[in-house]
Tab-separated table of C-alpha atoms in Angstrom:
chain	number	residue	atom	x	y	z
A	1	MET	CA	2.509	-14.524	12.031
A	2	ALA	CA	-1.440	-15.053	11.318
A	3	GLY	CA	-1.853	-12.529	13.867
A	4	MET	CA	-0.164	-9.701	12.894
A	5	LYS	CA	-2.547	-9.775	9.776
A	6	LEU	CA	-5.244	-7.346	10.220
A	7	VAL	CA	-7.700	-8.371	8.126
A	8	ASP	CA	-11.506	-7.180	8.022
A	9	TYR	CA	-12.812	-10.295	6.473
A	10	ARG	CA	-16.271	-9.194	6.866
A	11	VAL	CA	-16.952	-8.722	2.674
A	12	TYR	CA	-14.762	-10.476	0.453
A	13	LEU	CA	-15.190	-9.423	-2.574
A	14	VAL	CA	-14.653	-12.273	-4.978
A	15	LEU	CA	-14.409	-10.681	-8.831
A	16	ASP	CA	-15.371	-12.359	-11.488
A	17	PRO	CA	-14.427	-11.140	-15.156
A	18	ASP	CA	-17.572	-11.620	-17.244
A	19	LEU	CA	-20.090	-10.732	-14.831
A	20	CYS	CA	-18.247	-7.397	-14.100
A	21	GLY	CA	-17.800	-6.685	-18.027
A	22	GLY	CA	-14.034	-7.769	-18.616
A	23	LEU	CA	-11.140	-6.115	-16.885
A	24	ALA	CA	-12.905	-2.428	-17.112
A	25	GLY	CA	-15.697	-3.581	-15.676
A	26	MET	CA	-13.256	-5.103	-12.775
A	27	LEU	CA	-11.719	-1.899	-11.457
A	28	ARG	CA	-14.932	-0.653	-12.147
A	29	VAL	CA	-17.414	-2.858	-9.144
A	30	THR	CA	-13.869	-3.232	-7.042
A	31	GLN	CA	-13.620	0.864	-6.486
A	32	ALA	CA	-17.169	0.623	-6.053
A	33	ALA	CA	-17.027	-1.839	-3.725
A	34	LEU	CA	-13.811	-0.551	-1.912
A	35	ALA	CA	-15.412	2.711	-1.423
A	36	GLY	CA	-18.419	0.309	0.415
A	37	GLY	CA	-15.987	-1.415	2.425
A	38	ALA	CA	-15.155	-4.036	0.841
A	39	GLY	CA	-12.412	-5.385	2.817
A	40	VAL	CA	-10.390	-8.338	0.585
A	41	VAL	CA	-10.531	-8.299	-3.090
A	42	GLN	CA	-9.811	-11.772	-5.047
A	43	LEU	CA	-9.260	-12.473	-8.572
A	44	ARG	CA	-10.834	-15.094	-9.577
A	45	ALA	CA	-10.314	-15.717	-13.510
A	46	PRO	CA	-10.222	-20.081	-14.074
A	47	GLN	CA	-10.779	-18.989	-17.870
A	48	TRP	CA	-8.575	-16.761	-18.374
A	49	LYS	CA	-4.330	-17.149	-19.544
A	50	LYS	CA	-1.685	-15.683	-17.338
A	51	ARG	CA	-1.134	-12.833	-19.276
A	52	GLN	CA	-4.474	-11.628	-18.230
A	53	TRP	CA	-4.232	-12.182	-15.285
A	54	VAL	CA	-1.185	-10.334	-14.520
A	55	GLU	CA	-2.032	-7.267	-16.843
A	56	ALA	CA	-5.074	-7.797	-14.090
A	57	GLY	CA	-3.500	-7.681	-10.846
A	58	LEU	CA	-1.253	-4.726	-12.236
A	59	ALA	CA	-3.995	-2.982	-12.341
A	60	LEU	CA	-6.014	-3.683	-9.649
A	61	LEU	CA	-3.181	-3.512	-7.364
A	62	PRO	CA	-2.547	0.384	-6.724
A	63	LEU	CA	-6.519	0.059	-6.055
A	64	CYS	CA	-5.920	-2.626	-3.059
A	65	ARG	CA	-2.980	-0.808	-2.006
A	66	ALA	CA	-4.422	2.505	-1.556
A	67	ALA	CA	-7.532	1.187	0.561
A	68	ASP	CA	-5.182	-0.780	2.128
A	69	VAL	CA	-7.294	-3.911	1.742
A	70	PRO	CA	-5.474	-7.162	0.490
A	71	LEU	CA	-5.636	-7.964	-3.487
A	72	ILE	CA	-5.601	-12.005	-3.417
A	73	ILE	CA	-4.890	-14.207	-6.656
A	74	ASN	CA	-7.083	-17.336	-6.498
A	75	ASP	CA	-5.183	-20.682	-7.435
A	76	HIS	CA	-1.689	-19.309	-8.795
A	77	VAL	CA	0.625	-17.959	-6.558
A	78	ASP	CA	3.209	-17.531	-10.100
A	79	VAL	CA	0.946	-14.732	-11.022
A	80	ALA	CA	0.741	-13.664	-6.981
A	81	LEU	CA	4.299	-13.801	-6.882
A	82	ALA	CA	4.785	-11.370	-10.625
A	83	VAL	CA	2.014	-8.656	-9.686
A	84	GLY	CA	3.118	-8.655	-5.703
A	85	ALA	CA	-0.265	-9.268	-4.347
A	86	ASP	CA	-0.974	-9.494	-0.897
A	87	GLY	CA	-1.949	-13.538	-0.670
A	88	VAL	CA	-3.012	-16.327	-2.594
A	89	HIS	CA	-6.336	-18.522	-2.160
A	90	VAL	CA	-6.389	-22.491	-3.197
A	91	GLY	CA	-8.788	-25.416	-3.213
A	92	GLN	CA	-8.194	-29.073	-2.603
A	93	GLN	CA	-7.013	-29.584	-5.809
A	94	ASP	CA	-4.516	-26.969	-6.351
A	95	LEU	CA	-1.528	-26.229	-4.925
A	96	PRO	CA	-0.843	-27.765	-1.083
A	97	VAL	CA	-1.104	-25.193	1.101
A	98	ALA	CA	2.248	-25.609	2.841
A	99	LEU	CA	3.992	-25.525	-0.393
A	100	VAL	CA	1.923	-22.010	-1.361
A	101	ARG	CA	2.791	-20.548	2.134
A	102	GLN	CA	6.814	-22.236	1.042
A	103	LEU	CA	6.212	-19.959	-2.349
A	104	MET	CA	4.902	-16.381	-1.137
A	105	GLY	CA	6.441	-16.102	2.276
A	106	PRO	CA	5.991	-15.957	6.087
A	107	ASP	CA	3.935	-12.505	5.986
A	108	ALA	CA	1.955	-13.692	3.033
A	109	LEU	CA	-2.205	-14.104	3.575
A	110	VAL	CA	-3.313	-18.076	2.081
A	111	GLY	CA	-6.553	-19.066	2.065
A	112	LEU	CA	-7.570	-22.821	1.356
A	113	SER	CA	-11.091	-24.059	0.465
A	114	VAL	CA	-13.143	-26.826	2.682
A	115	SER	CA	-16.772	-28.019	1.960
A	116	ASP	CA	-16.435	-30.664	5.380
A	117	ALA	CA	-15.628	-31.580	8.513
A	118	ALA	CA	-12.797	-33.689	6.775
A	119	GLU	CA	-11.243	-30.884	5.277
A	120	MET	CA	-11.395	-28.450	7.588
A	121	THR	CA	-9.415	-30.917	10.121
A	122	ALA	CA	-6.943	-31.930	7.765
A	123	LEU	CA	-5.195	-28.794	7.825
A	124	GLU	CA	-1.385	-27.960	8.001
A	125	GLY	CA	-0.419	-26.642	11.027
A	126	GLY	CA	-0.332	-22.609	10.536
A	127	ALA	CA	-0.330	-22.801	7.040
A	128	VAL	CA	-3.564	-20.684	5.985
A	129	ASP	CA	-4.865	-17.435	7.753
A	130	TYR	CA	-8.196	-17.821	6.664
A	131	LEU	CA	-10.809	-20.691	5.386
A	132	GLY	CA	-13.418	-20.223	2.930
A	133	VAL	CA	-16.302	-22.725	3.589
A	134	GLY	CA	-18.691	-23.562	1.090
A	135	PRO	CA	-20.901	-23.372	-0.887
A	136	VAL	CA	-23.394	-22.819	1.572
A	137	PHE	CA	-26.033	-22.121	-0.833
A	138	ALA	CA	-26.430	-22.993	-4.361
A	139	THR	CA	-24.526	-20.797	-6.419
A	140	THR	CA	-23.964	-20.134	-10.691
A	141	SER	CA	-20.468	-18.758	-10.557
A	142	LYS	CA	-18.929	-21.777	-9.583
A	143	PRO	CA	-20.097	-24.352	-12.247
A	144	ASP	CA	-18.210	-27.241	-10.440
A	145	ALA	CA	-18.716	-26.703	-7.061
A	146	ALA	CA	-19.548	-29.046	-4.567
A	147	PRO	CA	-23.468	-29.021	-3.370
A	148	ALA	CA	-24.337	-26.417	-1.253
A	149	LEU	CA	-23.743	-27.164	2.954
A	150	GLY	CA	-26.808	-25.844	4.383
A	151	LEU	CA	-27.477	-23.694	7.351
A	152	PRO	CA	-27.400	-26.818	9.919
A	153	ALA	CA	-23.944	-28.790	8.391
A	154	LEU	CA	-22.322	-24.528	8.118
A	155	LYS	CA	-23.551	-24.361	12.240
A	156	HIS	CA	-22.383	-28.096	12.466
A	157	LEU	CA	-18.796	-27.353	11.484
A	158	MET	CA	-18.724	-23.937	13.844
A	159	PRO	CA	-16.514	-22.536	15.387
A	160	GLY	CA	-14.019	-24.147	13.302
A	161	PRO	CA	-9.735	-24.860	13.981
A	162	GLY	CA	-9.256	-21.290	14.728
A	163	VAL	CA	-9.002	-19.222	12.167
A	164	PRO	CA	-11.367	-16.879	10.587
A	165	LEU	CA	-14.593	-18.205	8.217
A	166	VAL	CA	-14.994	-17.273	5.191
A	167	ALA	CA	-18.634	-18.621	3.737
A	168	ILE	CA	-18.652	-18.390	0.289
A	169	GLY	CA	-21.654	-19.480	-2.395
A	170	GLY	CA	-24.689	-18.384	-3.273
A	171	ILE	CA	-24.695	-15.323	-0.118
A	172	ALA	CA	-27.120	-12.070	-1.035
A	173	GLN	CA	-28.132	-9.268	1.267
A	174	HIS	CA	-31.895	-11.632	2.278
A	175	ASN	CA	-29.405	-14.547	3.684
A	176	ALA	CA	-26.289	-13.096	5.086
A	177	ALA	CA	-27.674	-12.477	7.818
A	178	ASP	CA	-27.683	-16.027	8.793
A	179	LEU	CA	-24.841	-16.816	7.871
A	180	ILE	CA	-23.494	-14.159	10.228
A	181	ALA	CA	-25.799	-15.221	12.933
A	182	CYS	CA	-24.023	-18.521	12.593
A	183	GLY	CA	-21.097	-16.462	13.748
A	184	ILE	CA	-19.564	-16.863	10.270
A	185	ASP	CA	-16.589	-13.814	9.723
A	186	GLY	CA	-16.727	-13.413	6.587
A	187	LEU	CA	-18.692	-13.204	3.374
A	188	ALA	CA	-17.060	-14.102	-0.328
A	189	VAL	CA	-19.353	-12.898	-2.454
A	190	ILE	CA	-18.878	-12.658	-6.392
A	191	SER	CA	-22.373	-12.033	-8.391
A	192	ALA	CA	-24.252	-10.068	-4.707
A	193	ILE	CA	-21.728	-7.524	-5.921
A	194	CYS	CA	-20.578	-7.885	-9.154
A	195	ALA	CA	-23.731	-7.887	-10.604
A	196	ALA	CA	-24.926	-5.382	-8.862
A	197	ALA	CA	-26.829	-2.402	-10.376
A	198	ASN	CA	-25.039	-0.484	-7.279
A	199	PRO	CA	-21.895	-2.499	-6.249
A	200	GLU	CA	-20.675	0.055	-3.174
A	201	ALA	CA	-24.572	-0.213	-2.228
A	202	ALA	CA	-24.311	-3.561	-2.065
A	203	THR	CA	-21.331	-3.458	-0.256
A	204	ARG	CA	-22.201	-1.016	2.043
A	205	GLU	CA	-25.502	-3.442	2.662
A	206	LEU	CA	-23.936	-6.653	3.692
A	207	VAL	CA	-21.146	-5.136	5.784
A	208	SER	CA	-24.047	-3.355	7.526
A	209	LEU	CA	-25.698	-6.188	8.385
A	210	PHE	CA	-22.189	-6.935	10.451
A	211	GLY	CA	-23.822	-4.503	13.042
A	212	VAL	CA	-22.343	-2.148	14.682
A	213	ASN	CA	-20.095	-4.543	17.086
A	214	ALA	CA	-18.463	-6.393	14.819
B	1	MET	CA	24.233	-17.575	-18.626
B	2	ALA	CA	22.621	-19.632	-21.688
B	3	GLY	CA	25.905	-21.223	-23.157
B	4	MET	CA	26.624	-22.812	-19.799
B	5	LYS	CA	23.613	-24.924	-20.028
B	6	LEU	CA	24.142	-27.984	-22.378
B	7	VAL	CA	21.151	-29.292	-23.488
B	8	ASP	CA	20.383	-31.887	-26.478
B	9	TYR	CA	17.232	-30.188	-27.750
B	10	ARG	CA	17.354	-32.321	-30.953
B	11	VAL	CA	14.848	-35.202	-28.735
B	12	TYR	CA	12.105	-32.728	-26.709
B	13	LEU	CA	9.617	-35.488	-25.672
B	14	VAL	CA	6.148	-32.991	-24.488
B	15	LEU	CA	4.631	-35.363	-22.363
B	16	ASP	CA	0.345	-36.093	-22.595
B	17	PRO	CA	-1.380	-37.941	-19.497
B	18	ASP	CA	-4.041	-38.534	-22.012
B	19	LEU	CA	-2.084	-40.195	-24.616
B	20	CYS	CA	0.471	-41.865	-22.386
B	21	GLY	CA	-2.385	-43.537	-19.905
B	22	GLY	CA	-1.979	-40.752	-17.335
B	23	LEU	CA	0.774	-40.532	-14.484
B	24	ALA	CA	1.710	-44.499	-14.540
B	25	GLY	CA	1.868	-44.215	-18.507
B	26	MET	CA	3.714	-41.184	-18.639
B	27	LEU	CA	6.646	-42.583	-16.171
B	28	ARG	CA	6.707	-45.676	-18.268
B	29	VAL	CA	7.153	-42.790	-21.493
B	30	THR	CA	9.863	-40.903	-20.127
B	31	GLN	CA	12.121	-43.803	-18.920
B	32	ALA	CA	11.656	-45.588	-22.350
B	33	ALA	CA	12.414	-42.198	-23.822
B	34	LEU	CA	14.926	-41.722	-21.914
B	35	ALA	CA	16.854	-44.745	-22.373
B	36	GLY	CA	16.603	-44.205	-26.074
B	37	GLY	CA	18.319	-40.631	-26.370
B	38	ALA	CA	15.582	-37.679	-25.378
B	39	GLY	CA	17.015	-34.744	-24.498
B	40	VAL	CA	14.617	-32.691	-22.618
B	41	VAL	CA	11.054	-34.321	-21.059
B	42	GLN	CA	8.224	-31.645	-20.716
B	43	LEU	CA	5.621	-32.165	-18.795
B	44	ARG	CA	2.008	-30.644	-20.336
B	45	ALA	CA	-1.383	-31.171	-18.808
B	46	PRO	CA	-3.357	-28.428	-19.091
B	47	GLN	CA	-6.277	-30.083	-18.350
B	48	TRP	CA	-5.213	-30.768	-14.823
B	49	LYS	CA	-5.394	-29.433	-11.436
B	50	LYS	CA	-2.341	-27.942	-9.907
B	51	ARG	CA	-2.068	-30.769	-7.273
B	52	GLN	CA	-1.679	-33.663	-9.935
B	53	TRP	CA	0.918	-31.243	-12.062
B	54	VAL	CA	2.896	-31.453	-8.632
B	55	GLU	CA	2.432	-35.368	-7.931
B	56	ALA	CA	3.702	-35.885	-11.351
B	57	GLY	CA	6.450	-33.441	-11.024
B	58	LEU	CA	7.904	-34.833	-8.800
B	59	ALA	CA	7.604	-38.412	-9.474
B	60	LEU	CA	9.534	-37.237	-12.841
B	61	LEU	CA	12.042	-35.124	-11.869
B	62	PRO	CA	14.223	-38.061	-9.993
B	63	LEU	CA	13.381	-40.335	-13.550
B	64	CYS	CA	15.091	-37.056	-15.354
B	65	ARG	CA	18.475	-36.190	-12.375
B	66	ALA	CA	18.996	-39.852	-13.562
B	67	ALA	CA	19.403	-39.294	-17.079
B	68	ASP	CA	21.087	-35.710	-16.622
B	69	VAL	CA	18.504	-34.916	-18.535
B	70	PRO	CA	15.971	-31.849	-17.412
B	71	LEU	CA	12.728	-31.711	-16.603
B	72	ILE	CA	10.239	-28.481	-18.062
B	73	ILE	CA	6.997	-27.273	-17.174
B	74	ASN	CA	4.809	-26.105	-19.101
B	75	ASP	CA	2.952	-22.574	-18.514
B	76	HIS	CA	2.702	-22.696	-14.602
B	77	VAL	CA	6.067	-20.838	-12.851
B	78	ASP	CA	4.442	-21.998	-9.326
B	79	VAL	CA	4.602	-25.641	-10.380
B	80	ALA	CA	8.124	-25.043	-11.379
B	81	LEU	CA	8.933	-23.778	-8.336
B	82	ALA	CA	7.487	-26.207	-6.346
B	83	VAL	CA	8.562	-29.333	-7.537
B	84	GLY	CA	12.444	-27.802	-8.169
B	85	ALA	CA	12.327	-28.659	-11.665
B	86	ASP	CA	14.863	-27.079	-14.172
B	87	GLY	CA	12.906	-24.709	-16.176
B	88	VAL	CA	8.921	-23.483	-17.898
B	89	HIS	CA	8.126	-22.911	-21.613
B	90	VAL	CA	5.655	-20.037	-22.180
B	91	GLY	CA	3.403	-19.696	-24.721
B	92	GLN	CA	2.581	-15.361	-25.755
B	93	GLN	CA	-0.755	-15.519	-23.429
B	94	ASP	CA	1.469	-17.337	-20.509
B	95	LEU	CA	3.723	-14.824	-18.364
B	96	PRO	CA	5.833	-12.660	-20.318
B	97	VAL	CA	9.443	-14.352	-20.075
B	98	ALA	CA	11.031	-11.580	-18.138
B	99	LEU	CA	8.637	-12.840	-14.944
B	100	VAL	CA	9.378	-16.187	-16.199
B	101	ARG	CA	12.875	-15.066	-16.071
B	102	GLN	CA	12.677	-12.965	-12.345
B	103	LEU	CA	10.943	-16.076	-10.453
B	104	MET	CA	12.710	-18.695	-12.084
B	105	GLY	CA	16.530	-16.824	-11.437
B	106	PRO	CA	19.926	-17.637	-13.855
B	107	ASP	CA	20.152	-20.936	-14.253
B	108	ALA	CA	16.342	-22.489	-15.194
B	109	LEU	CA	15.904	-23.108	-18.788
B	110	VAL	CA	13.496	-21.049	-19.855
B	111	GLY	CA	11.829	-21.665	-23.383
B	112	LEU	CA	8.973	-19.847	-25.217
B	113	SER	CA	6.453	-20.638	-28.080
B	114	VAL	CA	6.617	-19.054	-31.471
B	115	SER	CA	4.678	-19.046	-34.831
B	116	ASP	CA	5.752	-15.890	-36.585
B	117	ALA	CA	8.602	-13.899	-37.442
B	118	ALA	CA	6.333	-11.259	-35.344
B	119	GLU	CA	6.675	-13.431	-32.224
B	120	MET	CA	10.518	-14.104	-33.130
B	121	THR	CA	11.754	-11.024	-33.225
B	122	ALA	CA	9.928	-8.937	-30.238
B	123	LEU	CA	11.685	-11.397	-27.512
B	124	GLU	CA	13.224	-9.536	-24.760
B	125	GLY	CA	16.885	-9.958	-24.580
B	126	GLY	CA	18.610	-12.653	-23.224
B	127	ALA	CA	15.371	-14.079	-21.327
B	128	VAL	CA	14.934	-17.679	-23.748
B	129	ASP	CA	17.372	-20.156	-23.514
B	130	TYR	CA	15.279	-22.418	-27.031
B	131	LEU	CA	12.069	-20.994	-28.737
B	132	GLY	CA	9.619	-23.635	-29.568
B	133	VAL	CA	8.521	-22.832	-33.629
B	134	GLY	CA	5.276	-24.217	-34.986
B	135	PRO	CA	2.914	-25.561	-35.596
B	136	VAL	CA	5.310	-26.899	-37.560
B	137	PHE	CA	2.876	-29.021	-39.612
B	138	ALA	CA	-0.818	-30.013	-38.636
B	139	THR	CA	-1.678	-31.373	-34.754
B	140	THR	CA	-4.172	-33.037	-33.381
B	141	SER	CA	-2.143	-32.842	-29.837
B	142	LYS	CA	-3.231	-28.468	-29.040
B	143	PRO	CA	-6.903	-28.215	-30.071
B	144	ASP	CA	-6.628	-24.310	-30.095
B	145	ALA	CA	-3.397	-24.456	-32.030
B	146	ALA	CA	-2.657	-21.646	-34.690
B	147	PRO	CA	-2.701	-23.033	-38.350
B	148	ALA	CA	0.531	-24.599	-39.445
B	149	LEU	CA	3.441	-23.093	-40.523
B	150	GLY	CA	4.963	-25.684	-43.522
B	151	LEU	CA	7.641	-25.714	-44.711
B	152	PRO	CA	8.269	-23.180	-46.512
B	153	ALA	CA	7.559	-20.785	-43.764
B	154	LEU	CA	9.836	-22.264	-41.578
B	155	LYS	CA	12.667	-21.838	-43.816
B	156	HIS	CA	11.624	-18.532	-43.939
B	157	LEU	CA	12.032	-18.191	-40.356
B	158	MET	CA	15.349	-19.965	-40.081
B	159	PRO	CA	18.031	-19.356	-38.773
B	160	GLY	CA	16.234	-17.276	-36.237
B	161	PRO	CA	17.518	-14.855	-33.411
B	162	GLY	CA	20.698	-16.991	-32.107
B	163	VAL	CA	18.938	-19.422	-29.829
B	164	PRO	CA	18.591	-23.293	-30.671
B	165	LEU	CA	14.838	-23.447	-32.158
B	166	VAL	CA	12.972	-26.924	-31.960
B	167	ALA	CA	10.353	-27.406	-34.053
B	168	ILE	CA	6.953	-28.601	-33.216
B	169	GLY	CA	3.723	-29.630	-33.964
B	170	GLY	CA	2.648	-33.156	-35.755
B	171	ILE	CA	5.912	-34.291	-36.039
B	172	ALA	CA	6.679	-37.628	-36.654
B	173	GLN	CA	9.480	-40.250	-37.734
B	174	HIS	CA	8.373	-39.400	-41.695
B	175	ASN	CA	8.768	-36.108	-41.310
B	176	ALA	CA	11.105	-35.311	-39.194
B	177	ALA	CA	14.129	-35.110	-41.709
B	178	ASP	CA	13.014	-32.149	-43.470
B	179	LEU	CA	13.125	-29.673	-40.545
B	180	ILE	CA	16.042	-31.021	-39.571
B	181	ALA	CA	17.836	-30.365	-43.085
B	182	CYS	CA	16.152	-26.903	-42.370
B	183	GLY	CA	18.505	-26.294	-40.006
B	184	ILE	CA	16.510	-27.212	-36.950
B	185	ASP	CA	18.257	-27.732	-33.647
B	186	GLY	CA	15.249	-29.979	-32.290
B	187	LEU	CA	11.904	-32.146	-32.523
B	188	ALA	CA	9.486	-31.893	-30.307
B	189	VAL	CA	7.078	-34.422	-30.621
B	190	ILE	CA	4.096	-35.531	-28.332
B	191	SER	CA	1.749	-38.694	-30.038
B	192	ALA	CA	5.029	-39.696	-32.214
B	193	ILE	CA	6.565	-41.009	-28.954
B	194	CYS	CA	3.519	-40.810	-25.994
B	195	ALA	CA	1.149	-42.464	-28.273
B	196	ALA	CA	4.007	-44.713	-29.843
B	197	ALA	CA	3.498	-48.692	-29.596
B	198	ASN	CA	7.617	-48.718	-28.299
B	199	PRO	CA	8.524	-45.020	-27.118
B	200	GLU	CA	12.201	-46.064	-27.076
B	201	ALA	CA	12.657	-47.166	-30.620
B	202	ALA	CA	10.384	-44.271	-32.204
B	203	THR	CA	13.059	-41.662	-29.928
B	204	ARG	CA	16.148	-43.642	-30.726
B	205	GLU	CA	14.714	-43.289	-34.818
B	206	LEU	CA	14.180	-39.348	-34.305
B	207	VAL	CA	17.797	-39.530	-32.311
B	208	SER	CA	19.101	-41.357	-35.525
B	209	LEU	CA	17.603	-38.727	-38.111
B	210	PHE	CA	20.237	-36.465	-36.555
B	211	GLY	CA	23.433	-37.864	-37.756
B	212	VAL	CA	26.686	-38.856	-36.250
B	213	ASN	CA	27.581	-35.283	-36.755
B	214	ALA	CA	24.880	-33.586	-35.139
């Protein structure tokens, strides 16, 4: 089924409510990023209670739908089901991907964070649509993130197990080209868009780094 | 449908992984409390990632099933669905009860925490099977709990909206009789069982306070 989902992973926006300035800021950043060409939007707010997640998810969904871009919920399958989101992204300590797939159904997008070769090869077959690989560089957006991989280790993980690879962690306009040169399919960014003075232009610049043939 | 669910709310064990000493301790405490007459078991571990929740839920479920006692998951509907638990308990900032009911289905037990008359009367009709009322006394088990109600305020909330009322917060063997005298249907306890030297005897003593005619 994964092949049937046409997703543009090149610029994958991960929303941070604090960096965006709350829900109103998240909606503003999302609208700008979608105008700039973001192909995926993920809601991630580990500090929030679920009633806030649902409120934000319901507000984000029509923006994403209008742009024909999937809305992904971090961690909480119940929130994704309640909101009618398009997918869920989980980490190694969250619900196992096979359970996520079972709860979300075959058409949902399911992403998994991996940070080394062991995690990349331990995938349960067919359950994930893409992998989030990182942190590729040092990040301030996730306090409990693993140490940064760096480019040599990232190259060593490529080309990966045949699903799109989205790099995450400390990615900005100045270092994104190196990741694209590694063969990465997408750039998951938080502060490079959420904290940008002009989120639309910041997104457009990241998209442009993939070149006309991407 | 709620009337079809025969649940003994008198002693409602809320598991705290720290007080129990991790998963092994939780299983030991649960087995003892079930032997002592606990009628409901809730898994509550806000500090845990969901993979731990699932592991614990899957380990607790056969113990509860063997005693014909429902296993309730705090907050996380996705964990409850993944584990096949019997119900979910939510607070005012968690998923709205109507969404919980929709995701869990008509046969699940759905409980809601309330701490005042406004929350008690704002219930969406038919969605909850019982209410957790509290904190009735000062508690150390929930750092972000509201101020304690105390007995006069609790009496003022009685008899409530026609679903079983389970008191929670600082309940122990020495103050439980006052709550029962108020007409409370059940006692939700954490430390009074989890931290007891003899969890089975502690449970049995709480059950006995309801008297032979309960």
